[in-house]
Coordinates of C-alpha atoms in Angstrom, one line a residue:
M25 CA -91.0 335.1 99.3
A26 CA -91.6 333.6 102.8
I27 CA -93.2 330.1 102.5
T28 CA -95.6 329.0 105.6
I29 CA -94.8 325.6 106.1
L30 CA -96.9 324.9 109.7
G31 CA -100.5 324.6 109.8
D32 CA -103.7 321.7 109.7
K33 CA -104.7 321.5 112.8
E34 CA -105.5 317.8 112.3
F35 CA -101.4 317.3 112.9
E36 CA -101.0 319.1 116.2
K37 CA -101.4 316.2 118.0
V38 CA -98.7 313.4 117.7
P39 CA -99.3 312.0 114.7
S40 CA -98.3 308.9 113.3
I41 CA -95.2 307.9 111.3
K42 CA -97.3 307.8 108.4
N43 CA -98.9 311.1 108.8
K44 CA -95.7 312.6 109.3
V45 CA -94.4 311.4 106.5
L46 CA -97.5 312.7 104.7
R47 CA -97.4 316.1 106.2
V48 CA -94.1 316.8 104.4
N49 CA -94.8 314.7 101.0
L50 CA -98.1 316.7 100.5
N51 CA -96.1 320.3 101.0
E52 CA -95.4 321.2 97.8
N53 CA -92.8 323.3 98.7
I54 CA -90.4 320.7 100.5
Y55 CA -87.7 318.8 98.1
G56 CA -84.5 317.0 98.6
T57 CA -82.5 314.1 98.8
F58 CA -81.8 310.9 100.8
A59 CA -78.4 309.5 101.5
E60 CA -78.5 306.6 103.3
I61 CA -75.3 303.8 104.4
G62 CA -75.0 301.2 106.5
A63 CA -78.3 300.2 107.6
G64 CA -80.9 300.0 104.4
Q65 CA -82.7 303.1 103.1
E66 CA -84.9 302.3 106.2
T67 CA -86.2 306.3 105.9
V68 CA -86.6 307.1 102.9
R69 CA -88.8 303.6 102.7
H70 CA -91.5 305.7 104.5
F71 CA -91.3 308.6 102.1
F72 CA -92.0 306.3 99.1
R73 CA -94.6 303.9 100.8
A74 CA -96.7 306.8 102.2
G75 CA -97.7 308.5 98.5
G76 CA -97.0 311.6 97.4
A77 CA -93.0 311.2 97.1
S78 CA -92.6 312.6 93.6
G79 CA -92.7 316.1 94.9
T80 CA -90.7 315.4 97.8
I81 CA -87.7 313.5 97.0
A82 CA -85.3 314.1 94.0
K83 CA -82.9 311.5 95.0
A84 CA -82.3 308.6 97.1
M85 CA -79.2 306.6 97.0
S86 CA -76.9 304.7 99.2
A87 CA -73.5 304.0 98.4
Y88 CA -72.3 300.8 100.9
D89 CA -69.3 299.6 98.3
K90 CA -66.7 301.4 100.1
D91 CA -64.9 302.5 96.8
F92 CA -68.2 304.0 95.6
S93 CA -68.3 305.8 98.5
D94 CA -64.9 307.4 98.6
A95 CA -65.5 308.2 94.7
I96 CA -68.5 310.0 95.9
Y97 CA -67.4 311.6 99.5
G98 CA -63.9 311.3 99.2
V99 CA -61.0 309.4 101.0
E100 CA -61.4 309.8 105.1
D101 CA -57.8 310.4 106.8
D102 CA -58.3 307.6 109.2
G103 CA -60.2 305.4 106.8
R104 CA -63.7 305.6 108.9
Y105 CA -67.0 305.8 107.6
V106 CA -69.1 305.9 110.5
T107 CA -67.8 309.4 111.6
E108 CA -69.3 313.0 112.0
K109 CA -67.0 314.0 109.6
R110 CA -68.0 311.7 106.8
L111 CA -72.0 312.7 107.6
K112 CA -70.9 316.5 107.2
K113 CA -69.3 315.4 103.3
M114 CA -72.3 313.6 102.7
L115 CA -74.8 316.7 103.5
S116 CA -72.7 319.3 102.0
H117 CA -72.3 317.1 98.8
E118 CA -75.5 316.2 98.4
M119 CA -76.9 320.0 99.2
R120 CA -74.5 320.9 96.4
L121 CA -75.8 318.7 93.9
I122 CA -79.5 319.8 94.5
E123 CA -78.1 323.8 94.2
D124 CA -76.6 322.8 90.9
R125 CA -79.3 320.3 89.4
I126 CA -82.5 322.2 90.6
S127 CA -83.4 325.7 88.7
R128 CA -84.6 328.1 91.3
Y129 CA -85.9 329.9 87.9
K130 CA -88.0 327.0 87.5
H131 CA -88.9 326.3 91.1
P132 CA -88.6 329.6 93.0
N133 CA -90.6 328.5 95.9
K134 CA -89.0 325.3 96.6
I135 CA -87.3 324.8 100.4
F136 CA -84.3 322.5 99.9
F137 CA -82.9 319.7 102.6
T138 CA -80.9 316.7 102.5
Y139 CA -80.8 313.9 105.2
A140 CA -77.9 311.4 105.3
N141 CA -77.1 309.1 107.7
T142 CA -73.8 306.5 108.0
V143 CA -74.3 303.9 110.5
A144 CA -73.1 300.4 111.7
T145 CA -75.7 298.0 113.1
I146 CA -74.8 295.0 115.3
D147 CA -72.3 292.6 114.0
F148 CA -73.1 288.9 113.4
A149 CA -70.8 288.0 116.9
K150 CA -73.4 290.2 118.9
K151 CA -70.5 291.5 121.0
F152 CA -70.7 295.4 119.2
K153 CA -74.3 296.9 119.5
G154 CA -73.6 299.4 116.4
H155 CA -73.9 303.2 116.3
G156 CA -74.5 305.8 113.7
W157 CA -74.5 309.6 112.9
V158 CA -77.6 310.9 111.7
G159 CA -78.2 314.6 109.9
I160 CA -80.4 316.8 108.4
K161 CA -79.3 320.2 106.2
F162 CA -82.3 322.2 105.4
Q163 CA -83.9 325.3 104.7
I164 CA -86.8 327.3 106.0
T165 CA -87.4 329.8 103.3
P166 CA -86.7 329.6 99.5
E167 CA -83.1 330.4 99.0
G168 CA -82.5 331.1 102.8
E169 CA -79.5 330.2 104.8
F170 CA -78.8 326.2 105.4
N171 CA -79.2 325.0 108.9
E172 CA -78.4 321.6 110.5
I173 CA -78.8 319.0 113.0
I174 CA -76.4 316.5 113.4
L175 CA -76.8 313.6 116.1
H176 CA -75.1 310.7 117.0
V177 CA -76.9 307.3 118.0
R178 CA -76.1 304.0 119.9
F179 CA -78.3 300.9 119.3
H180 CA -79.4 298.7 122.3
E181 CA -81.4 296.4 120.0
N182 CA -79.9 292.9 119.4
D183 CA -81.2 292.5 116.1
A184 CA -80.2 294.2 112.9
R185 CA -83.5 294.0 111.3
L186 CA -84.9 295.8 114.4
Q187 CA -82.5 298.5 114.7
Q188 CA -83.0 299.2 110.7
L189 CA -86.8 300.0 111.9
T190 CA -85.7 302.0 114.4
L191 CA -83.4 304.3 112.6
G192 CA -85.9 304.4 109.7
T193 CA -88.4 306.0 112.6
L194 CA -86.1 308.2 113.9
G195 CA -85.0 309.5 110.4
V196 CA -88.6 310.2 109.6
N197 CA -88.9 312.2 113.3
L198 CA -85.7 314.6 112.4
I199 CA -87.0 315.5 109.1
Y200 CA -90.6 316.1 110.7
G201 CA -88.9 318.1 113.0
A202 CA -86.7 320.4 111.3
F203 CA -89.5 322.0 109.6
Y204 CA -92.2 321.8 112.0
K205 CA -91.1 322.2 115.3
H206 CA -87.6 323.9 114.8
D207 CA -88.7 326.7 116.3
N208 CA -88.4 325.1 119.9
P209 CA -85.5 323.1 119.7
K210 CA -86.0 321.3 123.4
H211 CA -89.6 320.0 122.1
L212 CA -88.2 319.1 118.9
L213 CA -85.2 316.8 121.0
K214 CA -88.4 315.2 122.9
Y215 CA -90.4 314.6 119.7
L216 CA -87.4 312.0 118.2
Y217 CA -88.5 309.5 120.1
D218 CA -92.0 309.4 119.0
H219 CA -92.7 305.8 118.3
I220 CA -89.6 304.9 119.9
D221 CA -88.9 303.3 123.2
K222 CA -85.6 304.8 124.8
D223 CA -84.3 301.5 125.6
Q224 CA -84.3 301.0 121.7
I225 CA -81.8 303.7 120.5
E226 CA -79.9 306.1 122.7
I227 CA -78.9 309.3 121.4
D228 CA -75.7 310.8 123.2
T229 CA -74.8 313.7 121.1
I230 CA -76.8 316.5 119.0
N231 CA -75.3 320.0 118.0
F232 CA -77.8 322.3 116.1
S233 CA -76.4 325.0 113.8
G234 CA -77.1 327.8 111.3
P235 CA -79.5 331.3 111.4
Q236 CA -82.6 329.2 112.7
F237 CA -80.5 328.1 115.9
E238 CA -78.4 331.3 116.7
G239 CA -79.9 331.7 120.2
V240 CA -79.4 327.4 120.8
D241 CA -76.9 326.5 122.9
N242 CA -75.8 322.9 122.7
R243 CA -74.6 322.5 126.0
L244 CA -78.1 323.1 126.8
M245 CA -79.4 320.8 124.5
S246 CA -76.9 318.0 125.9
L247 CA -78.6 318.6 129.4
Q248 CA -81.9 318.1 127.8
L249 CA -80.5 314.7 126.7
V250 CA -79.8 313.3 129.9
K251 CA -82.7 315.2 131.7
N252 CA -84.9 313.3 129.2
G253 CA -83.5 310.0 129.6
M254 CA -82.2 309.8 126.3
T255 CA -78.5 309.2 127.6
E256 CA -77.0 308.4 130.8
A257 CA -74.1 311.0 130.3
V258 CA -72.7 314.0 128.0
M259 CA -70.0 315.7 127.1
F260 CA -68.7 319.1 125.9
D261 CA -65.3 320.4 125.3
P262 CA -64.2 324.4 126.5
S263 CA -65.6 325.7 123.6
G264 CA -69.1 324.9 124.4
N265 CA -69.5 322.0 121.7
N266 CA -71.1 318.6 122.2
I267 CA -68.5 315.9 121.7
L268 CA -68.9 312.2 121.5
P269 CA -67.8 310.6 124.6
A270 CA -66.4 307.3 122.6
A271 CA -64.2 309.6 120.4
I272 CA -62.6 311.7 123.3
L273 CA -62.4 308.7 125.9
Y274 CA -60.9 306.1 123.4
K275 CA -58.3 303.9 124.7
K276 CA -57.4 307.0 126.8
N277 CA -56.2 307.0 130.7
V278 CA -59.2 309.1 132.5
L279 CA -59.0 311.1 135.9
A280 CA -62.3 312.4 137.0
L281 CA -63.3 315.1 139.4
R282 CA -67.1 314.7 140.5
G283 CA -68.4 318.1 142.5
S284 CA -71.1 320.8 142.5
F285 CA -68.6 323.4 141.1
R286 CA -71.2 325.5 142.6
P287 CA -69.2 327.9 141.9
V288 CA -65.6 326.4 141.0
T289 CA -62.8 327.4 143.8
K290 CA -59.4 327.5 144.2
V291 CA -59.8 324.1 145.9
N292 CA -61.4 322.4 142.9
M293 CA -58.7 323.3 140.6
D294 CA -55.9 322.3 143.3
M295 CA -57.3 319.1 143.3
Y296 CA -57.3 319.1 139.6
E297 CA -53.6 320.1 139.7
K298 CA -52.0 318.2 142.1
S299 CA -54.1 314.7 141.5
L300 CA -53.3 315.2 137.8
A301 CA -49.5 315.6 138.6
M302 CA -49.6 312.4 141.0
F303 CA -51.7 310.5 137.7
L304 CA -49.4 311.7 135.1
E305 CA -46.5 309.9 137.5
A306 CA -48.1 306.4 137.7
N307 CA -46.4 303.5 135.3
R308 CA -48.1 303.6 131.9
V309 CA -49.7 307.1 131.9
N310 CA -48.9 309.1 129.2
E311 CA -50.1 312.6 129.0
K312 CA -51.3 312.9 125.7
K313 CA -53.2 310.0 126.3
T314 CA -54.9 311.1 129.4
E315 CA -58.3 313.0 129.6
V316 CA -59.6 314.9 132.4
I317 CA -63.3 315.4 133.0
F318 CA -65.1 317.6 135.4
E319 CA -68.3 315.8 136.1
I320 CA -71.5 317.2 137.3
T321 CA -74.4 314.5 138.3
L322 CA -77.8 315.3 137.4
S323 CA -78.5 315.2 141.5
N324 CA -76.8 318.2 142.0
L325 CA -78.6 320.2 139.1
R326 CA -82.0 320.5 140.7
A327 CA -83.6 323.2 142.8
E328 CA -86.9 321.9 144.2
G329 CA -87.6 319.1 142.6
E330 CA -86.8 320.5 139.2
I331 CA -83.2 320.9 137.2
D332 CA -82.2 324.5 137.5
E333 CA -81.0 325.0 133.8
E334 CA -79.7 328.4 134.3
D335 CA -77.4 327.3 137.3
F336 CA -76.2 324.5 135.0
M337 CA -75.1 326.8 132.5
A338 CA -73.7 329.0 134.8
R339 CA -71.4 326.3 136.0
A340 CA -70.5 324.7 132.5
R341 CA -69.3 328.0 131.3
L342 CA -67.0 328.5 134.1
L343 CA -65.4 325.4 133.7
C344 CA -65.1 326.1 130.1
S345 CA -63.4 329.0 130.7
L346 CA -61.0 327.1 132.7
G347 CA -60.3 325.0 129.4
Q348 CA -62.1 321.9 131.0
T349 CA -63.6 319.3 129.4
V350 CA -67.0 318.8 131.0
M351 CA -69.6 316.0 131.8
I352 CA -73.1 315.8 132.9
S353 CA -74.4 312.2 133.8
N354 CA -77.3 310.7 135.6
F355 CA -74.8 308.8 137.8
K356 CA -75.6 309.0 141.2
E357 CA -72.6 306.2 142.6
Y358 CA -69.5 306.0 141.6
Y359 CA -69.2 303.0 140.2
K360 CA -71.6 303.7 137.9
V361 CA -69.0 306.5 136.6
V362 CA -66.0 303.7 136.6
E363 CA -68.5 301.3 134.5
Y364 CA -69.3 303.7 131.6
F365 CA -65.6 304.9 131.5
S366 CA -64.5 301.2 130.8
N367 CA -66.8 301.3 127.9
F368 CA -64.3 303.4 125.7
T369 CA -61.3 302.8 127.2
K370 CA -59.5 299.7 129.4
E371 CA -56.5 302.0 130.2
R372 CA -55.9 303.4 133.6
M373 CA -58.3 305.7 135.8
G374 CA -58.5 308.0 138.9
L375 CA -61.3 309.5 141.0
V376 CA -60.5 312.8 142.6
M377 CA -62.4 313.0 146.0
G378 CA -62.7 314.8 149.1
V379 CA -62.9 313.2 152.4
N380 CA -66.8 313.7 152.6
N381 CA -67.3 311.9 149.2
L382 CA -65.0 309.1 150.0
I383 CA -67.0 308.3 153.4
D384 CA -70.4 308.3 151.2
V385 CA -68.6 305.7 149.2
F386 CA -68.4 303.5 152.2
D387 CA -71.8 303.6 153.0
A388 CA -73.3 300.2 153.1
G389 CA -76.9 301.8 152.7
Y390 CA -75.8 303.7 149.5
Y391 CA -76.2 300.2 147.5
R392 CA -79.3 298.5 148.6
H393 CA -80.3 298.5 145.3
L394 CA -77.9 296.1 144.1
S395 CA -78.4 292.5 145.2
G396 CA -74.8 292.1 146.0
G397 CA -74.7 295.1 147.6
I398 CA -71.7 297.0 148.7
L399 CA -69.3 294.3 147.7
E400 CA -71.0 294.3 143.8
A401 CA -70.4 297.8 143.6
F402 CA -66.7 297.9 145.2
G403 CA -66.3 295.0 143.0
K404 CA -67.4 297.2 139.4
L405 CA -65.4 300.3 141.3
F406 CA -62.1 299.0 142.1
F407 CA -62.3 296.0 139.4
K408 CA -58.4 296.9 138.2
D409 CA -56.0 299.4 138.7
L410 CA -58.2 302.3 139.6
K411 CA -56.9 304.7 142.2
V412 CA -58.9 307.1 144.6
Y413 CA -57.1 310.4 144.9
L414 CA -58.1 311.7 148.6
Y415 CA -58.0 315.7 149.0
P416 CA -57.4 316.1 152.8
M417 CA -60.1 318.2 154.5
K418 CA -59.2 320.6 157.5
D419 CA -62.0 321.3 160.4
P420 CA -62.8 324.9 160.6
K421 CA -63.5 325.1 163.9
T422 CA -60.9 322.3 165.3
G423 CA -58.2 322.7 162.3
E424 CA -57.8 319.1 162.5
L425 CA -56.8 317.5 159.2
T426 CA -58.7 314.3 157.9
T427 CA -56.5 311.8 155.2
S428 CA -56.7 308.8 154.3
K429 CA -54.9 307.6 157.4
N430 CA -57.4 308.9 160.0
L431 CA -60.7 309.0 158.1
K432 CA -63.4 307.3 159.9
V433 CA -66.1 305.1 158.0
H434 CA -68.7 303.3 159.2
P435 CA -67.4 300.2 162.1
R436 CA -68.6 297.5 159.5
M437 CA -67.2 299.0 156.8
K438 CA -63.4 299.6 158.7
E439 CA -62.2 296.5 157.6
L440 CA -62.9 296.6 153.8
Y441 CA -61.6 300.1 153.9
K442 CA -58.4 298.8 155.4
F443 CA -58.3 296.7 152.5
F444 CA -58.2 299.1 150.1
K445 CA -56.1 301.6 151.8
Y446 CA -53.4 299.1 152.3
N447 CA -53.7 297.7 148.4
G448 CA -53.0 301.1 147.5
K449 CA -56.3 301.9 146.0
V450 CA -56.5 305.0 147.9
V451 CA -53.8 307.6 147.9
D452 CA -53.8 310.9 149.6
I453 CA -52.6 314.0 147.9
E454 CA -49.9 315.1 149.6
N455 CA -48.6 318.3 147.9
Y456 CA -52.0 320.2 148.6
D457 CA -52.0 324.0 149.4
P458 CA -53.2 324.4 152.8
T459 CA -53.7 328.1 152.8
I460 CA -57.0 327.0 150.9
S461 CA -57.9 323.7 152.4
G462 CA -60.8 325.7 153.9
I463 CA -62.5 326.7 151.1
F464 CA -66.3 325.0 150.5
S465 CA -68.3 326.1 147.3
R466 CA -71.9 326.1 149.9
E467 CA -69.7 329.1 151.7
V468 CA -68.6 330.6 148.8
L469 CA -72.1 330.9 147.6
R470 CA -73.4 332.0 151.4
M471 CA -70.9 334.8 150.7
I472 CA -72.1 335.6 147.5
H473 CA -76.0 335.3 148.4
D474 CA -75.4 337.5 151.4
G475 CA -73.0 340.1 149.8
E476 CA -70.5 339.4 152.0
E477 CA -66.7 340.5 151.1
G478 CA -64.1 338.6 150.2
W479 CA -65.4 335.8 148.1
E480 CA -63.5 336.7 145.1
D481 CA -60.2 335.8 146.4
L482 CA -61.7 331.9 147.0
L483 CA -62.0 331.3 143.1
P484 CA -59.5 330.9 140.3
E485 CA -58.1 334.0 138.6
G486 CA -60.9 335.4 136.2
I487 CA -63.8 333.3 137.5
A488 CA -65.2 336.0 140.0
E489 CA -64.9 338.6 137.2
M490 CA -67.3 336.4 134.9
I491 CA -69.7 335.8 138.0
K492 CA -70.1 339.6 138.5
S493 CA -70.6 340.5 134.7
R494 CA -73.4 337.8 134.5
E495 CA -74.7 338.1 137.5
Q496 CA -74.6 334.8 138.4
F497 CA -75.3 332.4 141.5
G498 CA -77.2 335.5 142.9
Y499 CA -75.0 338.0 142.7
E500 CA -77.1 341.4 142.2
G501 CA -74.5 343.5 140.1
I502 CA -74.7 347.4 141.1
A503 CA -77.0 346.8 144.0
Y504 CA -74.7 344.6 145.8
D505 CA -71.9 346.8 145.1
Q506 CA -73.5 349.8 146.4
Q507 CA -74.1 347.5 149.6
K508 CA -70.5 347.0 149.8

């Protein structure tokens, strides 16, 4: 028997937090538990205060003591408590208790849920602002399969009490969204910030799972986080799972390649392979502690002023198929990329660039918004042992090769460029493949659009087949083949 949990037109406008809670509490079928660790029981507090909670809350608990927490949920191998693994254990454990203790015979129409969070708020020294994992496991119909929404947050407020209040509001928005907005995950994502300013809290990872979200691509949800200004950057692994940047970058050496990758070409992969080899040869760089990140900036995802989500998905899938980790960011300038990585690691960093990208970096107009101009930007970009690995460019008309030795920047920037060049901050990728140096993504894209032959040979193995099978980047399938 399916239970309808939508309705009540007065709730269709953006409701207050109290009205959201009341709508859940007054639904006789929604029933579950709250398990909150680390910032008080701020979410369930809303449900108790609004009234009608006896029909909604089976149990509310907070295992603050680590020994009690371990006795309930088990001991973690790494000894950490604010982790996704811990949150999933909490959700699974609490849901098992509901199913074991609440009789389906007695309550045939109940829709079960478990809300949980494990967080660390700002420390007394105010050096670490805090973060946490928040999630809900829930049903849409009685005895139906369970769905999950799990997200990671970073606090930006400088007061623990304010962080607690913000977390409580976010928790209400998540529970309300799970039951009343689950049919549109993109909207659900936006509604998480109802009555919350984006300067208060950042959501940098979210994953939807379960039968209700079978059609949801979590990489696309990552894009929504950046697109909506909820975070500056998100990452996902080759399997398409959103991953926590802090987890993958913590104390790692980082080599980053920025590009449009529209589509990824043999040149892109040559840049990656040759720069990585040079990076690993450098002192203090351990391959097992090195992460390579392919970064796509939001500015490269726009089409006629709007983000072309299908275009993004095409690029992401191709990079993932090559076994790469992908980052999507709001960063226009390179120094912001370095600043972002520096939040998670103090180890060595490398940026891989083409000649045109490096010329842009030395354009003073690029930094007019900074009070210190280009010097401020370069202080952040080259603040430690970061190196730029420069891939040479071959002029298709003259055949002239541009490297760091003959690269031309604005006359006013010439001496500044020499300073970084002579101090080893800019190094040439020397073992590049000269037979492919004239390949450009924009030219490959034009060939695909125009139905011109030979573009397949300009891409890494297997990429052309994927583009054809999915009809990406303007490839028109059968009609295209017949034209040839």
